[in-house]
Amino acid sequence: MKSKFQVKVSSSYAELWRYNMVVMGGGFDAKGERVDFASVRSEIAPVGSNLSEAPEGVDKSRRLSITLNDSESIAAYVYLIPHTLPLNRDIEATQPFDLKVEVLRDKESIYKATHKINQWSGASIELKLPKKEE
């Protein structure tokens, strides 16, 4: 059955500004052929910038979402790419932070999880939904 999928990503982490974010995905028909593609990115600075503070005007609590239409299944990818590493080098002070990811299928939540994000490496999250029944 063809559906509309929405992939939503958010975090209230105060230092989210240190990461460029990308959400992308493809929608597929019953045969596995791609029928839709969407992507969105939120870039704050080039990788390696090592800023001492957030640039002026940056929304520190960002939300990104994509919509994939007329699809039976999706493959979605969420990337958090650090451009500025933590200022504190103490591991205890750089604990993972939360990133919320939700996928809606025709407005019904089919995936909802909080991913722990390593402050040093960022994240690469792959979602293939709906999961095939075994």
CSV table of N, CA, C and O in Angstrom, one decimal:
chain,number,residue,atom,x,y,z
A,1,MET,N,0.8,-1.2,0.0
A,1,MET,CA,0.0,0.0,0.0
A,1,MET,C,0.9,1.2,0.0
A,1,MET,O,1.8,1.4,0.8
A,2,LYS,N,0.6,2.1,-0.9
A,2,LYS,CA,1.4,3.4,-1.0
A,2,LYS,C,1.1,4.3,0.1
A,2,LYS,O,-0.1,4.5,0.5
A,3,SER,N,2.2,4.8,0.7
A,3,SER,CA,2.0,5.7,1.9
A,3,SER,C,2.9,6.9,1.8
A,3,SER,O,3.8,7.0,1.0
A,4,LYS,N,2.6,7.8,2.7
A,4,LYS,CA,3.4,9.0,2.9
A,4,LYS,C,4.2,8.8,4.1
A,4,LYS,O,3.7,8.6,5.2
A,5,PHE,N,5.5,8.9,4.0
A,5,PHE,CA,6.4,8.7,5.2
A,5,PHE,C,7.1,10.1,5.5
A,5,PHE,O,7.4,10.8,4.6
A,6,GLN,N,7.2,10.3,6.8
A,6,GLN,CA,7.9,11.5,7.3
A,6,GLN,C,8.9,11.1,8.3
A,6,GLN,O,8.6,10.4,9.2
A,7,VAL,N,10.2,11.5,8.0
A,7,VAL,CA,11.3,11.3,8.9
A,7,VAL,C,11.6,12.6,9.7
A,7,VAL,O,11.9,13.6,9.0
A,8,LYS,N,11.5,12.5,11.0
A,8,LYS,CA,11.7,13.7,11.8
A,8,LYS,C,12.9,13.5,12.8
A,8,LYS,O,13.0,12.5,13.4
A,9,VAL,N,13.8,14.5,12.8
A,9,VAL,CA,15.0,14.4,13.7
A,9,VAL,C,15.1,15.7,14.5
A,9,VAL,O,14.9,16.8,14.0
A,10,SER,N,15.3,15.6,15.8
A,10,SER,CA,15.4,16.7,16.7
A,10,SER,C,16.3,16.4,17.9
A,10,SER,O,16.5,15.3,18.3
A,11,SER,N,16.8,17.5,18.5
A,11,SER,CA,17.6,17.4,19.7
A,11,SER,C,17.6,18.8,20.4
A,11,SER,O,17.6,19.8,19.7
A,12,SER,N,17.6,18.7,21.7
A,12,SER,CA,17.7,20.0,22.4
A,12,SER,C,19.1,20.2,23.1
A,12,SER,O,19.2,21.0,23.9
A,13,TYR,N,20.0,19.4,22.6
A,13,TYR,CA,21.4,19.5,23.1
A,13,TYR,C,21.9,20.9,22.9
A,13,TYR,O,21.9,21.4,21.8
A,14,ALA,N,22.4,21.5,23.9
A,14,ALA,CA,22.9,22.9,23.9
A,14,ALA,C,24.0,23.1,22.9
A,14,ALA,O,24.1,24.2,22.3
A,15,GLU,N,24.8,22.1,22.6
A,15,GLU,CA,26.0,22.3,21.7
A,15,GLU,C,25.7,21.6,20.4
A,15,GLU,O,26.7,21.3,19.7
A,16,LEU,N,24.5,21.4,20.0
A,16,LEU,CA,24.2,20.8,18.7
A,16,LEU,C,24.8,21.7,17.6
A,16,LEU,O,25.0,21.2,16.5
A,17,TRP,N,25.0,22.9,17.8
A,17,TRP,CA,25.6,23.8,16.8
A,17,TRP,C,27.0,23.3,16.3
A,17,TRP,O,27.4,23.7,15.3
A,18,ARG,N,27.6,22.4,17.1
A,18,ARG,CA,28.9,21.9,16.7
A,18,ARG,C,28.9,20.9,15.6
A,18,ARG,O,29.9,20.4,15.1
A,19,TYR,N,27.6,20.6,15.1
A,19,TYR,CA,27.4,19.5,14.2
A,19,TYR,C,26.7,20.0,12.9
A,19,TYR,O,25.7,20.7,13.1
A,20,ASN,N,27.1,19.6,11.8
A,20,ASN,CA,26.3,19.7,10.6
A,20,ASN,C,25.4,18.5,10.5
A,20,ASN,O,25.8,17.4,10.9
A,21,MET,N,24.2,18.7,10.1
A,21,MET,CA,23.2,17.6,10.1
A,21,MET,C,22.7,17.3,8.7
A,21,MET,O,22.4,18.3,7.9
A,22,VAL,N,22.5,16.1,8.3
A,22,VAL,CA,21.9,15.7,7.0
A,22,VAL,C,20.9,14.6,7.3
A,22,VAL,O,21.1,13.7,8.0
A,23,VAL,N,19.7,14.7,6.7
A,23,VAL,CA,18.7,13.7,6.7
A,23,VAL,C,18.3,13.5,5.2
A,23,VAL,O,18.0,14.4,4.5
A,24,MET,N,18.4,12.2,4.8
A,24,MET,CA,18.1,11.9,3.4
A,24,MET,C,17.5,10.5,3.3
A,24,MET,O,17.6,9.7,4.2
A,25,GLY,N,16.7,10.3,2.3
A,25,GLY,CA,16.1,9.0,2.1
A,25,GLY,C,15.4,8.8,0.8
A,25,GLY,O,15.2,9.7,0.0
A,26,GLY,N,15.1,7.5,0.5
A,26,GLY,CA,14.4,7.1,-0.7
A,26,GLY,C,13.2,6.3,-0.3
A,26,GLY,O,13.2,5.6,0.7
A,27,GLY,N,12.2,6.5,-1.1
A,27,GLY,CA,10.9,5.8,-1.0
A,27,GLY,C,10.9,4.7,-2.1
A,27,GLY,O,11.3,5.0,-3.3
A,28,PHE,N,10.4,3.5,-1.8
A,28,PHE,CA,10.4,2.4,-2.8
A,28,PHE,C,9.1,1.8,-2.9
A,28,PHE,O,8.3,1.8,-2.0
A,29,ASP,N,8.8,1.3,-4.1
A,29,ASP,CA,7.5,0.6,-4.4
A,29,ASP,C,7.7,-0.9,-4.0
A,29,ASP,O,8.7,-1.3,-3.5
A,30,ALA,N,6.6,-1.7,-4.2
A,30,ALA,CA,6.6,-3.1,-3.8
A,30,ALA,C,7.7,-3.9,-4.5
A,30,ALA,O,8.1,-4.9,-4.0
A,31,LYS,N,8.2,-3.5,-5.7
A,31,LYS,CA,9.2,-4.2,-6.4
A,31,LYS,C,10.6,-3.8,-6.0
A,31,LYS,O,11.6,-4.3,-6.5
A,32,GLY,N,10.7,-2.8,-5.1
A,32,GLY,CA,12.0,-2.3,-4.7
A,32,GLY,C,12.6,-1.2,-5.5
A,32,GLY,O,13.7,-0.8,-5.3
A,33,GLU,N,11.8,-0.7,-6.4
A,33,GLU,CA,12.2,0.4,-7.3
A,33,GLU,C,12.0,1.8,-6.6
A,33,GLU,O,11.0,2.0,-6.0
A,34,ARG,N,13.0,2.6,-6.7
A,34,ARG,CA,12.9,3.9,-6.0
A,34,ARG,C,11.9,4.8,-6.7
A,34,ARG,O,11.9,5.0,-7.9
A,35,VAL,N,10.9,5.3,-5.9
A,35,VAL,CA,9.9,6.2,-6.5
A,35,VAL,C,9.9,7.6,-6.0
A,35,VAL,O,9.2,8.5,-6.5
A,36,ASP,N,10.7,7.8,-4.9
A,36,ASP,CA,10.8,9.2,-4.4
A,36,ASP,C,12.2,9.3,-3.7
A,36,ASP,O,12.8,8.3,-3.3
A,37,PHE,N,12.6,10.6,-3.6
A,37,PHE,CA,13.9,10.9,-2.9
A,37,PHE,C,13.8,12.2,-2.3
A,37,PHE,O,13.2,13.2,-2.9
A,38,ALA,N,14.3,12.4,-1.0
A,38,ALA,CA,14.3,13.7,-0.4
A,38,ALA,C,15.5,13.8,0.5
A,38,ALA,O,16.0,12.8,1.0
A,39,SER,N,16.0,15.1,0.6
A,39,SER,CA,17.1,15.3,1.5
A,39,SER,C,17.0,16.7,2.1
A,39,SER,O,16.4,17.6,1.4
A,40,VAL,N,17.6,16.9,3.3
A,40,VAL,CA,17.6,18.2,3.9
A,40,VAL,C,18.9,18.3,4.7
A,40,VAL,O,19.4,17.2,5.2
A,41,ARG,N,19.6,19.4,4.7
A,41,ARG,CA,20.8,19.6,5.5
A,41,ARG,C,20.8,20.9,6.2
A,41,ARG,O,20.2,21.8,5.8
A,42,SER,N,21.5,20.9,7.3
A,42,SER,CA,21.7,22.1,8.1
A,42,SER,C,23.2,22.2,8.4
A,42,SER,O,23.7,21.4,9.3
A,43,GLU,N,23.8,23.0,7.7
A,43,GLU,CA,25.3,23.2,7.8
A,43,GLU,C,25.6,24.5,8.6
A,43,GLU,O,25.1,25.6,8.2
A,44,ILE,N,26.4,24.4,9.6
A,44,ILE,CA,26.8,25.5,10.4
A,44,ILE,C,28.1,26.0,10.0
A,44,ILE,O,28.4,27.2,9.9
A,45,ALA,N,29.1,25.1,9.7
A,45,ALA,CA,30.5,25.5,9.4
A,45,ALA,C,31.1,24.3,8.7
A,45,ALA,O,30.7,23.2,8.8
A,46,PRO,N,32.2,24.6,8.0
A,46,PRO,CA,33.0,23.5,7.3
A,46,PRO,C,33.6,22.6,8.4
A,46,PRO,O,34.0,23.1,9.5
A,47,VAL,N,33.7,21.3,8.1
A,47,VAL,CA,34.4,20.4,9.0
A,47,VAL,C,35.8,20.9,9.2
A,47,VAL,O,36.5,21.3,8.4
A,48,GLY,N,36.2,20.8,10.5
A,48,GLY,CA,37.5,21.2,10.9
A,48,GLY,C,37.5,22.7,11.4
A,48,GLY,O,38.6,23.2,11.7
A,49,SER,N,36.4,23.4,11.4
A,49,SER,CA,36.4,24.8,11.7
A,49,SER,C,36.8,25.1,13.2
A,49,SER,O,37.5,26.1,13.4
A,50,ASN,N,36.5,24.1,14.1
A,50,ASN,CA,36.9,24.3,15.5
A,50,ASN,C,36.5,25.7,16.0
A,50,ASN,O,37.4,26.4,16.6
A,51,LEU,N,35.3,26.0,15.9
A,51,LEU,CA,34.8,27.3,16.4
A,51,LEU,C,34.8,27.3,18.0
A,51,LEU,O,34.7,26.3,18.6
A,52,SER,N,35.0,28.5,18.5
A,52,SER,CA,35.1,28.6,20.0
A,52,SER,C,33.7,28.8,20.6
A,52,SER,O,33.5,28.6,21.8
A,53,GLU,N,32.7,29.2,19.8
A,53,GLU,CA,31.3,29.4,20.2
A,53,GLU,C,30.4,29.3,19.0
A,53,GLU,O,30.9,29.3,17.8
A,54,ALA,N,29.1,29.2,19.3
A,54,ALA,CA,28.2,29.1,18.2
A,54,ALA,C,28.1,30.4,17.4
A,54,ALA,O,28.2,31.5,18.0
A,55,PRO,N,28.1,30.3,16.1
A,55,PRO,CA,27.9,31.5,15.3
A,55,PRO,C,26.6,32.3,15.7
A,55,PRO,O,25.6,31.7,16.1
A,56,GLU,N,26.7,33.6,15.6
A,56,GLU,CA,25.5,34.4,15.9
A,56,GLU,C,24.3,34.0,15.1
A,56,GLU,O,24.4,33.8,13.9
A,57,GLY,N,23.2,33.9,15.7
A,57,GLY,CA,21.9,33.6,15.0
A,57,GLY,C,21.6,32.1,14.8
A,57,GLY,O,20.6,31.8,14.2
A,58,VAL,N,22.5,31.3,15.2
A,58,VAL,CA,22.3,29.8,15.0
A,58,VAL,C,21.3,29.3,16.0
A,58,VAL,O,21.4,29.6,17.2
A,59,ASP,N,20.3,28.6,15.5
A,59,ASP,CA,19.3,28.0,16.3
A,59,ASP,C,19.9,26.7,17.0
A,59,ASP,O,20.2,25.8,16.3
A,60,LYS,N,20.2,26.8,18.2
A,60,LYS,CA,20.9,25.7,18.9
A,60,LYS,C,20.1,24.4,19.1
A,60,LYS,O,20.6,23.4,19.3
A,61,SER,N,18.8,24.5,18.9
A,61,SER,CA,17.9,23.4,19.0
A,61,SER,C,17.3,23.2,17.6
A,61,SER,O,16.2,23.8,17.3
A,62,ARG,N,17.9,22.4,16.8
A,62,ARG,CA,17.4,22.3,15.4
A,62,ARG,C,16.5,21.0,15.2
A,62,ARG,O,16.7,20.0,15.9
A,63,ARG,N,15.6,21.2,14.2
A,63,ARG,CA,14.8,20.1,13.8
A,63,ARG,C,14.8,20.0,12.3
A,63,ARG,O,14.8,21.0,11.6
A,64,LEU,N,15.0,18.8,11.8
A,64,LEU,CA,15.0,18.5,10.4
A,64,LEU,C,13.9,17.4,10.1
A,64,LEU,O,13.7,16.5,10.9
A,65,SER,N,13.3,17.5,8.9
A,65,SER,CA,12.4,16.4,8.5
A,65,SER,C,12.4,16.3,7.0
A,65,SER,O,12.7,17.3,6.3
A,66,ILE,N,12.1,15.1,6.5
A,66,ILE,CA,11.9,14.9,5.1
A,66,ILE,C,10.6,14.1,4.9
A,66,ILE,O,10.1,13.5,5.9
A,67,THR,N,10.0,14.3,3.8
A,67,THR,CA,8.8,13.5,3.4
A,67,THR,C,9.0,12.7,2.2
A,67,THR,O,9.5,13.3,1.2
A,68,LEU,N,8.6,11.5,2.2
A,68,LEU,CA,8.7,10.6,1.0
A,68,LEU,C,7.3,10.1,0.7
A,68,LEU,O,6.6,9.6,1.6
A,69,ASN,N,6.8,10.4,-0.5
A,69,ASN,CA,5.4,10.1,-0.9
A,69,ASN,C,5.3,8.8,-1.8
A,69,ASN,O,6.3,8.4,-2.4
A,70,ASP,N,4.1,8.3,-1.8
A,70,ASP,CA,3.7,7.2,-2.7
A,70,ASP,C,4.7,6.0,-2.6
A,70,ASP,O,5.1,5.4,-3.6
A,71,SER,N,5.1,5.7,-1.4
A,71,SER,CA,6.1,4.6,-1.1
A,71,SER,C,5.5,3.5,-0.3
A,71,SER,O,4.6,3.7,0.5
A,72,GLU,N,6.1,2.3,-0.5
A,72,GLU,CA,5.7,1.1,0.3
A,72,GLU,C,6.7,0.9,1.4
A,72,GLU,O,6.4,0.3,2.4
A,73,SER,N,7.9,1.3,1.2
A,73,SER,CA,9.0,1.2,2.2
A,73,SER,C,10.0,2.4,1.9
A,73,SER,O,10.0,3.0,0.9
A,74,ILE,N,10.8,2.6,3.0
A,74,ILE,CA,11.8,3.6,2.8
A,74,ILE,C,13.2,3.2,3.3
A,74,ILE,O,13.3,2.2,4.2
A,75,ALA,N,14.2,3.8,2.9
A,75,ALA,CA,15.6,3.7,3.5
A,75,ALA,C,16.0,5.2,3.7
A,75,ALA,O,16.0,6.0,2.8
A,76,ALA,N,16.2,5.5,5.0
A,76,ALA,CA,16.5,6.8,5.4
A,76,ALA,C,17.8,6.8,6.2
A,76,ALA,O,18.2,5.9,6.8
A,77,TYR,N,18.6,7.9,6.0
A,77,TYR,CA,19.9,8.1,6.6
A,77,TYR,C,20.0,9.4,7.4
A,77,TYR,O,19.5,10.4,6.8
A,78,VAL,N,20.5,9.4,8.6
A,78,VAL,CA,20.7,10.6,9.4
A,78,VAL,C,22.2,10.7,9.7
A,78,VAL,O,22.8,9.7,10.2
A,79,TYR,N,22.8,11.8,9.4
A,79,TYR,CA,24.2,12.0,9.6
A,79,TYR,C,24.4,13.2,10.5
A,79,TYR,O,23.8,14.3,10.2
A,80,LEU,N,25.2,13.1,11.5
A,80,LEU,CA,25.6,14.2,12.4
A,80,LEU,C,27.1,14.3,12.2
A,80,LEU,O,27.8,13.3,12.6
A,81,ILE,N,27.7,15.3,11.6
A,81,ILE,CA,29.1,15.4,11.3
A,81,ILE,C,29.7,16.6,12.1
A,81,ILE,O,29.3,17.7,11.9
A,82,PRO,N,30.6,16.3,13.1
A,82,PRO,CA,31.1,17.3,13.9
A,82,PRO,C,32.1,18.2,13.0
A,82,PRO,O,32.9,17.7,12.3
A,83,HIS,N,31.9,19.5,13.2
A,83,HIS,CA,32.8,20.5,12.6
A,83,HIS,C,33.7,21.1,13.6
A,83,HIS,O,34.7,21.7,13.3
A,84,THR,N,33.3,21.0,14.9
A,84,THR,CA,34.0,21.5,16.0
A,84,THR,C,33.9,20.5,17.1
A,84,THR,O,32.9,20.1,17.6
A,85,LEU,N,35.1,20.1,17.6
A,85,LEU,CA,35.2,19.0,18.6
A,85,LEU,C,34.9,19.7,20.0
A,85,LEU,O,35.0,20.9,20.1
A,86,PRO,N,34.6,18.9,21.0
A,86,PRO,CA,34.4,19.4,22.3
A,86,PRO,C,35.6,20.2,22.8
A,86,PRO,O,36.7,19.8,22.6
A,87,LEU,N,35.3,21.3,23.5
A,87,LEU,CA,36.4,22.0,24.1
A,87,LEU,C,37.1,21.3,25.3
A,87,LEU,O,38.3,21.4,25.5
A,88,ASN,N,36.2,20.6,26.0
A,88,ASN,CA,36.7,19.8,27.2
A,88,ASN,C,37.2,18.5,26.7
A,88,ASN,O,36.6,17.8,26.0
A,89,ARG,N,38.4,18.1,27.1
A,89,ARG,CA,39.0,16.8,26.7
A,89,ARG,C,38.8,15.7,27.7
A,89,ARG,O,39.2,14.6,27.5
A,90,ASP,N,38.1,16.0,28.8
A,90,ASP,CA,37.7,15.0,29.8
A,90,ASP,C,36.6,14.2,29.3
A,90,ASP,O,35.5,14.7,29.0
A,91,ILE,N,36.8,12.9,29.3
A,91,ILE,CA,35.7,12.0,28.8
A,91,ILE,C,34.4,12.1,29.6
A,91,ILE,O,33.3,12.0,29.1
A,92,GLU,N,34.6,12.2,30.9
A,92,GLU,CA,33.4,12.3,31.8
A,92,GLU,C,32.6,13.6,31.5
A,92,GLU,O,31.4,13.6,31.7
A,93,ALA,N,33.2,14.6,30.9
A,93,ALA,CA,32.5,15.8,30.6
A,93,ALA,C,31.9,15.8,29.2
A,93,ALA,O,31.2,16.8,28.8
A,94,THR,N,32.2,14.8,28.4
A,94,THR,CA,31.7,14.7,27.1
A,94,THR,C,30.9,13.5,26.8
A,94,THR,O,31.2,12.7,25.9
A,95,GLN,N,29.9,13.3,27.7
A,95,GLN,CA,29.0,12.2,27.6
A,95,GLN,C,28.2,12.3,26.3
A,95,GLN,O,27.9,13.4,25.8
A,96,PRO,N,27.7,11.1,25.8
A,96,PRO,CA,26.8,11.2,24.6
A,96,PRO,C,25.6,12.0,24.9
A,96,PRO,O,25.1,12.1,26.0
A,97,PHE,N,25.0,12.6,23.8
A,97,PHE,CA,23.8,13.4,23.9
A,97,PHE,C,22.7,12.7,23.1
A,97,PHE,O,22.9,11.8,22.3
A,98,ASP,N,21.5,13.2,23.4
A,98,ASP,CA,20.3,12.5,22.8
A,98,ASP,C,19.9,13.2,21.4
A,98,ASP,O,19.9,14.4,21.3
A,99,LEU,N,19.6,12.3,20.5
A,99,LEU,CA,19.0,12.7,19.2
A,99,LEU,C,17.7,11.9,19.0
A,99,LEU,O,17.8,10.7,19.0
A,100,LYS,N,16.6,12.6,18.9
A,100,LYS,CA,15.3,11.9,18.7
A,100,LYS,C,15.0,11.7,17.2
A,100,LYS,O,15.1,12.7,16.4
A,101,VAL,N,14.7,10.5,16.9
A,101,VAL,CA,14.3,10.2,15.5
A,101,VAL,C,12.9,9.5,15.5
A,101,VAL,O,12.7,8.6,16.2
A,102,GLU,N,12.0,10.1,14.7
A,102,GLU,CA,10.7,9.5,14.5
A,102,GLU,C,10.4,9.3,13.1
A,102,GLU,O,10.7,10.2,12.3
A,103,VAL,N,9.7,8.2,12.7
A,103,VAL,CA,9.2,8.0,11.4
A,103,VAL,C,7.7,7.8,11.5
A,103,VAL,O,7.2,7.0,12.2
A,104,LEU,N,7.0,8.6,10.7
A,104,LEU,CA,5.5,8.5,10.6
A,104,LEU,C,5.2,7.9,9.2
A,104,LEU,O,5.7,8.3,8.2
A,105,ARG,N,4.2,7.0,9.2
A,105,ARG,CA,3.6,6.5,8.0
A,105,ARG,C,2.2,6.8,8.0
A,105,ARG,O,1.4,6.4,8.8
A,106,ASP,N,1.8,7.7,7.0
A,106,ASP,CA,0.4,8.2,7.0
A,106,ASP,C,0.0,8.7,8.4
A,106,ASP,O,-1.0,8.4,8.9
A,107,LYS,N,0.9,9.5,9.0
A,107,LYS,CA,0.6,10.2,10.3
A,107,LYS,C,0.7,9.3,11.5
A,107,LYS,O,0.5,9.7,12.6
A,108,GLU,N,0.9,8.0,11.3
A,108,GLU,CA,1.0,7.1,12.4
A,108,GLU,C,2.5,6.8,12.7
A,108,GLU,O,3.2,6.4,11.7
A,109,SER,N,2.9,6.9,13.9
A,109,SER,CA,4.3,6.6,14.3
A,109,SER,C,4.6,5.1,14.1
A,109,SER,O,4.0,4.3,14.7
A,110,ILE,N,5.7,4.8,13.3
A,110,ILE,CA,6.1,3.4,13.1
A,110,ILE,C,7.5,3.2,13.7
A,110,ILE,O,8.0,2.1,13.8
A,111,TYR,N,8.2,4.3,14.0
A,111,TYR,CA,9.5,4.2,14.6
A,111,TYR,C,9.7,5.4,15.5
A,111,TYR,O,9.5,6.6,15.0
A,112,LYS,N,10.2,5.2,16.7
A,112,LYS,CA,10.4,6.4,17.6
A,112,LYS,C,11.5,5.9,18.5
A,112,LYS,O,11.4,5.0,19.3
A,113,ALA,N,12.7,6.6,18.4
A,113,ALA,CA,13.8,6.2,19.2
A,113,ALA,C,14.7,7.4,19.6
A,113,ALA,O,14.7,8.4,18.8
A,114,THR,N,15.4,7.3,20.7
A,114,THR,CA,16.3,8.3,21.1
A,114,THR,C,17.7,7.6,21.0
A,114,THR,O,18.0,6.6,21.6
A,115,HIS,N,18.5,8.2,20.1
A,115,HIS,CA,19.8,7.7,19.8
A,115,HIS,C,20.8,8.5,20.6
A,115,HIS,O,20.7,9.7,20.7
A,116,LYS,N,21.8,7.8,21.2
A,116,LYS,CA,22.9,8.4,21.9
A,116,LYS,C,24.0,8.7,20.9
A,116,LYS,O,24.5,7.9,20.2
A,117,ILE,N,24.4,10.0,20.9
A,117,ILE,CA,25.4,10.5,19.9
A,117,ILE,C,26.7,10.8,20.6
A,117,ILE,O,26.8,11.6,21.5
A,118,ASN,N,27.7,10.1,20.1
A,118,ASN,CA,29.1,10.4,20.6
A,118,ASN,C,29.5,11.8,20.2
A,118,ASN,O,29.5,12.1,19.0
A,119,GLN,N,30.0,12.6,21.2
A,119,GLN,CA,30.3,14.0,20.9
A,119,GLN,C,31.6,14.1,20.0
A,119,GLN,O,31.7,15.1,19.3
A,120,TRP,N,32.4,13.1,19.9
A,120,TRP,CA,33.6,13.1,19.1
A,120,TRP,C,33.4,12.7,17.7
A,120,TRP,O,34.0,13.2,16.8
A,121,SER,N,32.6,11.7,17.5
A,121,SER,CA,32.4,11.1,16.2
A,121,SER,C,31.2,11.5,15.5
A,121,SER,O,31.0,11.2,14.3
A,122,GLY,N,30.1,12.0,16.2
A,122,GLY,CA,28.9,12.2,15.5
A,122,GLY,C,28.1,10.9,15.3
A,122,GLY,O,28.2,10.0,16.1
A,123,ALA,N,27.4,10.8,14.2
A,123,ALA,CA,26.6,9.6,14.0
A,123,ALA,C,26.3,9.4,12.5
A,123,ALA,O,26.2,10.3,11.7
A,124,SER,N,26.0,8.1,12.2
A,124,SER,CA,25.5,7.7,11.0
A,124,SER,C,24.4,6.7,11.3
A,124,SER,O,24.7,5.6,11.8
A,125,ILE,N,23.2,7.0,11.0
A,125,ILE,CA,22.0,6.2,11.4
A,125,ILE,C,21.3,5.8,10.1
A,125,ILE,O,21.0,6.6,9.3
A,126,GLU,N,21.1,4.5,10.0
A,126,GLU,CA,20.4,3.9,8.8
A,126,GLU,C,19.0,3.3,9.3
A,126,GLU,O,19.0,2.6,10.3
A,127,LEU,N,18.0,3.7,8.6
A,127,LEU,CA,16.6,3.1,8.9
A,127,LEU,C,16.1,2.5,7.6
A,127,LEU,O,16.0,3.2,6.6
A,128,LYS,N,15.6,1.3,7.7
A,128,LYS,CA,14.9,0.7,6.6
A,128,LYS,C,13.5,0.2,7.2
A,128,LYS,O,13.5,-0.7,8.0
A,129,LEU,N,12.5,0.9,6.7
A,129,LEU,CA,11.2,0.7,7.3
A,129,LEU,C,10.1,0.6,6.2
A,129,LEU,O,10.3,1.1,5.1
A,130,PRO,N,9.0,-0.1,6.4
A,130,PRO,CA,8.8,-1.0,7.6
A,130,PRO,C,9.7,-2.2,7.5
A,130,PRO,O,10.1,-2.6,6.5
A,131,LYS,N,10.0,-2.7,8.7
A,131,LYS,CA,10.8,-3.9,8.8
A,131,LYS,C,10.0,-5.1,8.2
A,131,LYS,O,8.8,-5.2,8.3
A,132,LYS,N,10.8,-5.9,7.5
A,132,LYS,CA,10.1,-7.1,6.9
A,132,LYS,C,9.8,-8.1,8.0
A,132,LYS,O,10.7,-8.4,8.8
A,133,GLU,N,8.6,-8.7,7.9
A,133,GLU,CA,8.2,-9.7,8.9
A,133,GLU,C,8.9,-11.0,8.6
A,133,GLU,O,9.1,-11.4,7.5
A,134,GLU,N,9.4,-11.6,9.7
A,134,GLU,CA,10.1,-12.9,9.5
A,134,GLU,C,9.3,-14.1,9.7
A,134,GLU,O,8.3,-14.1,10.4
